Tab-separated table of C-alpha atoms in Angstrom:
chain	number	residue	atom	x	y	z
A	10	UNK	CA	-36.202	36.192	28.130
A	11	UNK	CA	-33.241	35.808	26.133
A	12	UNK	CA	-31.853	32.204	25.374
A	13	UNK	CA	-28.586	30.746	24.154
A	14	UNK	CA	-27.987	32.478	20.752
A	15	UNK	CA	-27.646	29.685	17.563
A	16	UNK	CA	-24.223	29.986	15.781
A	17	UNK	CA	-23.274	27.758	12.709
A	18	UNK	CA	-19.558	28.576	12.153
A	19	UNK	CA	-16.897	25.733	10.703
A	20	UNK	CA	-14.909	24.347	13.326
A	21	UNK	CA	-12.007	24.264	11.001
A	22	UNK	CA	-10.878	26.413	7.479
A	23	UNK	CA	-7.865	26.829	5.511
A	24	UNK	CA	-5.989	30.313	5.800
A	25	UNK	CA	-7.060	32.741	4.026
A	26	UNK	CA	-10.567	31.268	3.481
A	27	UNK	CA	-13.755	32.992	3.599
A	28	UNK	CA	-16.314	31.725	5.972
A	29	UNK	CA	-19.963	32.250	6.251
A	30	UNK	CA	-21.201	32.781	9.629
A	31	UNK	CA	-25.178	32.273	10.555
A	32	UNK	CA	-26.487	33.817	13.671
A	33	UNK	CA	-29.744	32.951	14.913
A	34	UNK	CA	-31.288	34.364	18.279
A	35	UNK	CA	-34.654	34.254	20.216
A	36	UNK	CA	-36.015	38.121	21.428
A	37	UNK	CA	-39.746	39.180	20.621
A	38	UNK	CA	-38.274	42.711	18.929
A	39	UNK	CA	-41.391	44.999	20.107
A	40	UNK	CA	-41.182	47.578	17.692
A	41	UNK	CA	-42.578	50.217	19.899
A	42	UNK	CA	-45.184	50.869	17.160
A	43	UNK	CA	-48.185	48.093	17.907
A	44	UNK	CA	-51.109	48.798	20.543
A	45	UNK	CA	-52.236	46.729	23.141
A	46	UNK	CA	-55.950	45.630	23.506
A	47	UNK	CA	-56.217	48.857	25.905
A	48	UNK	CA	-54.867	51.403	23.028
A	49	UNK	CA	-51.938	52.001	24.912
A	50	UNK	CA	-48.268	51.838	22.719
A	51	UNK	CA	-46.292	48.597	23.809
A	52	UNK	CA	-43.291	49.747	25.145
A	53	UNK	CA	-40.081	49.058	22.133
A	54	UNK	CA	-37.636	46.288	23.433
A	55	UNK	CA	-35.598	45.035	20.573
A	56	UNK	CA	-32.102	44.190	20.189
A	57	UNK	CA	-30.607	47.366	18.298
A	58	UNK	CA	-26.694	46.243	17.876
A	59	UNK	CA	-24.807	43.362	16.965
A	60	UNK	CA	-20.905	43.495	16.887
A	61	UNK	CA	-19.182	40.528	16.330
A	62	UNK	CA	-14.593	40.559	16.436
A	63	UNK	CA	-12.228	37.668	15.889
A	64	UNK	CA	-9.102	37.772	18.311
A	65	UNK	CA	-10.099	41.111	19.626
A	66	UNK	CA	-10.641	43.008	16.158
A	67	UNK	CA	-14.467	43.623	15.179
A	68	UNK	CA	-14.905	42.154	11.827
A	69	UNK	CA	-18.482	43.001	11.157
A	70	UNK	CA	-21.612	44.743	13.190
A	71	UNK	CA	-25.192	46.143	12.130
A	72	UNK	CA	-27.332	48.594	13.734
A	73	UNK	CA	-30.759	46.871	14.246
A	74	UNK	CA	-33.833	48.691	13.613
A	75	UNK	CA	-37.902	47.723	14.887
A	76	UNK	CA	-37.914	46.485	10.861
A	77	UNK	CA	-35.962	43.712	11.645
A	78	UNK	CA	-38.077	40.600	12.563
A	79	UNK	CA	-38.552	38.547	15.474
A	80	UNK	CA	-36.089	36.346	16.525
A	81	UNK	CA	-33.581	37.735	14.305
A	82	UNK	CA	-31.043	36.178	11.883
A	83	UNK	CA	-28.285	37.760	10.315
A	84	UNK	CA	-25.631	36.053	8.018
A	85	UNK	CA	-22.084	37.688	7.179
A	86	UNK	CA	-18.720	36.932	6.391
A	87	UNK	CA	-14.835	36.850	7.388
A	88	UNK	CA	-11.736	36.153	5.791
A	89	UNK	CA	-9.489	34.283	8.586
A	90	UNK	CA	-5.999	33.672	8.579
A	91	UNK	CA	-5.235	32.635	11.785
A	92	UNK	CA	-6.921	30.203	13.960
A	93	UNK	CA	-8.918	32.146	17.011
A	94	UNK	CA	-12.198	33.020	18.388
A	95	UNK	CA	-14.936	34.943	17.320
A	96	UNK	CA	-16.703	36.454	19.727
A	97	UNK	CA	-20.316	37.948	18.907
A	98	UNK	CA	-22.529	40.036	21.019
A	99	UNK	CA	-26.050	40.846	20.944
A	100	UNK	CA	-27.209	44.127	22.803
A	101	UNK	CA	-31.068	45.210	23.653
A	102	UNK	CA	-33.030	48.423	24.353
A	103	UNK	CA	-32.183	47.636	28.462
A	104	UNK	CA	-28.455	47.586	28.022
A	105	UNK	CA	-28.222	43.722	28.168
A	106	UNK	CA	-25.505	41.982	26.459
A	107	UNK	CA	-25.975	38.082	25.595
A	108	UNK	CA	-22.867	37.199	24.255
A	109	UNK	CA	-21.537	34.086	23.024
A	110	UNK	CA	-18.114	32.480	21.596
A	111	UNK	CA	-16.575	30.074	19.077
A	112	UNK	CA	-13.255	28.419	18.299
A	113	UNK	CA	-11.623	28.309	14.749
A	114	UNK	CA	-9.041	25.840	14.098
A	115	UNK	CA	-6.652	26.138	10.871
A	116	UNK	CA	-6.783	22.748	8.809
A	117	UNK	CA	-3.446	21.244	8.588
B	1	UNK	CA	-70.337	70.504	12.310
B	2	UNK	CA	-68.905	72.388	8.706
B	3	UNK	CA	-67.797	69.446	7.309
B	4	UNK	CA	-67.895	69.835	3.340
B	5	UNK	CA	-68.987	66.352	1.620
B	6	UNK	CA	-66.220	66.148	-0.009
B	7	UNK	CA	-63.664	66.802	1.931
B	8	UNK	CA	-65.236	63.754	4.685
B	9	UNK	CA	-65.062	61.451	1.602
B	10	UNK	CA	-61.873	61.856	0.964
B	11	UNK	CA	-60.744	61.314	4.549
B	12	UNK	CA	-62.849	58.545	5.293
B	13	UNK	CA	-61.289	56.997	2.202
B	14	UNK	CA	-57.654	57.457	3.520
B	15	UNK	CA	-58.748	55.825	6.948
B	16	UNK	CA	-60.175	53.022	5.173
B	17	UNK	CA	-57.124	52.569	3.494
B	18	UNK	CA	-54.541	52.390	6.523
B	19	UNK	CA	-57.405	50.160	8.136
B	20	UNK	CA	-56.946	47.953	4.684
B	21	UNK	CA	-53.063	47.395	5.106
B	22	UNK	CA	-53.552	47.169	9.375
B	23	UNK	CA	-51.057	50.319	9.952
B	24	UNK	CA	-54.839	52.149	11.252
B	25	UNK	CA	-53.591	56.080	12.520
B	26	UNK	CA	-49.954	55.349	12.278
B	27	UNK	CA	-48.492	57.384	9.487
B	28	UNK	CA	-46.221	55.887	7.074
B	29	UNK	CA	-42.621	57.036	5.866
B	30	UNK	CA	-42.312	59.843	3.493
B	31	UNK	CA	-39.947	60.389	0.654
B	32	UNK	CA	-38.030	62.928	2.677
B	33	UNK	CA	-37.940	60.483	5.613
B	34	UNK	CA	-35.773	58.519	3.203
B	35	UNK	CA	-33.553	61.195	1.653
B	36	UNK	CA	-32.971	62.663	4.894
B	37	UNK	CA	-31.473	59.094	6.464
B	38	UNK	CA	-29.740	58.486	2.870
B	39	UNK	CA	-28.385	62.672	3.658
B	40	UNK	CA	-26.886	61.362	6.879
B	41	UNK	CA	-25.542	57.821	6.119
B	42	UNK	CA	-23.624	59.128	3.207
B	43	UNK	CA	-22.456	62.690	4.847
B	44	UNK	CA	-24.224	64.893	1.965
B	45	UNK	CA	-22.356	62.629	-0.892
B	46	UNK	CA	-24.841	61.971	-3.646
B	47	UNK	CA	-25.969	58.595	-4.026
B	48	UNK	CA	-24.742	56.839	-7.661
B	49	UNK	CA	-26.518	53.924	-9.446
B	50	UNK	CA	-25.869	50.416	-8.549
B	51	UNK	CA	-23.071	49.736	-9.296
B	52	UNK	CA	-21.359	46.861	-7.740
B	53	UNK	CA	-24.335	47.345	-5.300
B	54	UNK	CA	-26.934	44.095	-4.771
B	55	UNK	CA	-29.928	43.762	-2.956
B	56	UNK	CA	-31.425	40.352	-2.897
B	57	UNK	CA	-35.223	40.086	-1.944
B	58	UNK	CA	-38.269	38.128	-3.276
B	59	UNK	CA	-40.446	39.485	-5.490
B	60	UNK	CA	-43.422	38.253	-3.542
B	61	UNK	CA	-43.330	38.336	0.295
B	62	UNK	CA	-45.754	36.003	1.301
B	63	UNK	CA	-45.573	36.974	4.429
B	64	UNK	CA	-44.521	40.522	5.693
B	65	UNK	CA	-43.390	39.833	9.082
B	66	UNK	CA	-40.394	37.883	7.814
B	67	UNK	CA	-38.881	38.902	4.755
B	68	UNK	CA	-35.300	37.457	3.732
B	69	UNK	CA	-33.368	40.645	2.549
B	70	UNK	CA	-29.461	39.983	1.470
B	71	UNK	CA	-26.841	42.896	0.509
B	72	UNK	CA	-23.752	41.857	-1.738
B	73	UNK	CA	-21.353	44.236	-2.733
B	74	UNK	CA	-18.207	43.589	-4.996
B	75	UNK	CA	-15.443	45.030	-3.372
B	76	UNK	CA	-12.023	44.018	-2.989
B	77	UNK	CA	-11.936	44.356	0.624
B	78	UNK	CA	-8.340	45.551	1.291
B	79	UNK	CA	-7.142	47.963	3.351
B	80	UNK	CA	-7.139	50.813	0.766
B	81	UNK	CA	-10.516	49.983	-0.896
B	82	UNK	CA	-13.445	48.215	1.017
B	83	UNK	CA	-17.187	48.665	1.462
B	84	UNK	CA	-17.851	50.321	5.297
B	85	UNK	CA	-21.303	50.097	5.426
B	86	UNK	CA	-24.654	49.577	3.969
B	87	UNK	CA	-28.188	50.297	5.017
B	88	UNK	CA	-31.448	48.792	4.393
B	89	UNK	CA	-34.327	51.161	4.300
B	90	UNK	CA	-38.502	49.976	3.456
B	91	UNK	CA	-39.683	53.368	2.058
B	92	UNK	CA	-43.496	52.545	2.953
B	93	UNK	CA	-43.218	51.252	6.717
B	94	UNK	CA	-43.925	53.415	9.825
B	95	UNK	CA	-40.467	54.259	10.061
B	96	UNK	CA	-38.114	53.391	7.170
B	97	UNK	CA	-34.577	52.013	8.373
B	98	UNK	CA	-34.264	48.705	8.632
B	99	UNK	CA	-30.606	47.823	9.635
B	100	UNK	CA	-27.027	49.005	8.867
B	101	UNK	CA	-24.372	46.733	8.492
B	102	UNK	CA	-21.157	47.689	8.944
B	103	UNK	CA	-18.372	45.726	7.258
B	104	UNK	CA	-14.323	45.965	7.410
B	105	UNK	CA	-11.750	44.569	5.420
B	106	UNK	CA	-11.410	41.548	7.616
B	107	UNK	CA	-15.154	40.964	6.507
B	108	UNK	CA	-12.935	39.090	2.778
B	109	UNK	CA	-16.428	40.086	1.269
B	110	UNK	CA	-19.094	42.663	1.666
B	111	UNK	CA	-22.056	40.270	1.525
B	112	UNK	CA	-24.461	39.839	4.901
B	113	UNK	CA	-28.160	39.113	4.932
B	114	UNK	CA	-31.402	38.898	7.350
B	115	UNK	CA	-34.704	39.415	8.134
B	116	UNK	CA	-37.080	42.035	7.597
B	117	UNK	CA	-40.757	43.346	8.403
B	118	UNK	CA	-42.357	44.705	6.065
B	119	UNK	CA	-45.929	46.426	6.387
B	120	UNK	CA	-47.248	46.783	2.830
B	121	UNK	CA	-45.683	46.116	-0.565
B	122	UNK	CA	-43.470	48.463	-1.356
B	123	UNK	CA	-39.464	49.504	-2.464
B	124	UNK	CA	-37.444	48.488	-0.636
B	125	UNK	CA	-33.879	50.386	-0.694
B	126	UNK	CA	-29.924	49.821	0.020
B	127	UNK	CA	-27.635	52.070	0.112
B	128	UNK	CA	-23.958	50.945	0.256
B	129	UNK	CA	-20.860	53.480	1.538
B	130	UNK	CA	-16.879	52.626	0.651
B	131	UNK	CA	-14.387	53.945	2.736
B	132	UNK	CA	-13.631	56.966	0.452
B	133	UNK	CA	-17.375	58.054	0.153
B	134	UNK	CA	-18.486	56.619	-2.466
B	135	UNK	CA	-22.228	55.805	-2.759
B	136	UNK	CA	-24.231	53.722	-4.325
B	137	UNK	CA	-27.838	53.079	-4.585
B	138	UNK	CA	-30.328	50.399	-5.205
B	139	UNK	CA	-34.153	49.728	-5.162
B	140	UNK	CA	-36.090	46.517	-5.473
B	141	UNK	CA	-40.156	46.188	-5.004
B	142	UNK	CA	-41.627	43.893	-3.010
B	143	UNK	CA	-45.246	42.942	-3.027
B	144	UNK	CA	-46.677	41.532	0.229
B	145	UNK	CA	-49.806	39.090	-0.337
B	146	UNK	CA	-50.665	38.458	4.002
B	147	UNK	CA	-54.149	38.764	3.540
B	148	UNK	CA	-54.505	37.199	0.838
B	149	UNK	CA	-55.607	39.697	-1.274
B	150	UNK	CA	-52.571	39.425	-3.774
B	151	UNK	CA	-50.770	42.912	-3.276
């Protein structure tokens, strides 16, 4: 049920600059707390980590709680100094990892 | 049946209530809920003012199944002095935390943002950890009109 994640990351920065990375990706995030038409709970399934690491090192990650909402978006920074590739991962409830890369060039 | 009068009105009134903000027989987060996840984020350290600590959120949610929440923290980010983590708590939903971003030096600022839920207006909290223990704390309140009745 979960698609190709949406990344907006510059293809290109000067050393030493600070980037803002965007992260968009589609999952329902059931909290676990609403009832079905039946009265019974509907089961949590949300995606509770997201780690992403330049060239091997993790650079930033958040546990993710039911509050977060659907299809969630998270925005954070990096200062790079090298040119490389991010790597970000998104985990869910089952264990599944969707995981997804992008290139940095240095300008120059 | 030894139900006293009053003590049926004032239930009733407390299930009307949680029918009003559509949480019906799901309890909501208490004060010590909060202290207690604030108790084990910052290891027992006692949570300081602001500080460099900012939360960015609207003052109106027009709609609380998507609320833009943003954390900024001025830090210089080396390796001796940086901001590890901070966590987003909604004191009034059925279960308070929200998310916990963890940041490291290589992160050149402490400054990450998303979306929340958020089930009635309320404060909404961050709490921000550097890497010698140091806590701060901030609060903002957000008032959430879905339903139209204005908060």
């Amino acid at each position: 049920m979960a698609s190709k994640p949406r990344v907006k990351i510059p293809k290109s920065v000067s050393a030493g600059d600070v980037i803002t990375i965007k992260t968009l990706i589609k999952h329902k995030m059931e909290s676990g707390q609403r009832k079905d038409k039946e009265g019974n709970v509907i089961p949590r399934d949300i995606i509770n980590h997201f780690e992403a690491a330049f060239n091997g090192n993790v650079v930033f990650s958040v546990d993710i709680d039911p509050a977060v909402s659907a299809n969630p978006y998270i925005e954070f920074s990096s200062r790079i100094s090298e040119a490389g590739t991010f790597v970000m991962k998104w985990t869910d409830d089952a264990g599944t990892v969707i995981e997804t890369s992008k290139d940095i060039a240095l300008k120059g | 049946m030894n139900i006293s009068r009053r003590a049926f009105l004032s239930t009733s009134a407390a299930a009307s209530a949680a029918a009003f903000f559509g949480i019906s027989g799901q309890a909501i987060a208490t004060v010590e809920d909060v202290e207690k996840l604030i108790a084990e984020f910052g290891g027992g350290a006692a949570a300081g003012d602001a500080g460099p600590l900012q939360l960015t959120t609207p003052e109106i949610a027009e709609n609380g199944n998507s609320v833009p929440v943003s954390v900024n923290v001025d830090s210089p980010m080396t390796d001796d002095d940086y901001i590890e983590s901070v966590m987003i708590m909604a004191s009034e939903n059925p279960r308070p935390e929200v998310a916990t971003f963890h940041f490291t030096p290589a992160s050149g600022i402490a400054k990450a943002s998303t979306r929340m839920r958020l089930a009635k207006t309320q404060d909404v909290l961050a709490v921000a950890k550097t890497n010698s223990g140091q806590l701060f704390k901030v609060s903002n309140n957000v008032k959430v009109t879905i339903g139209g009745c204005g908060g």
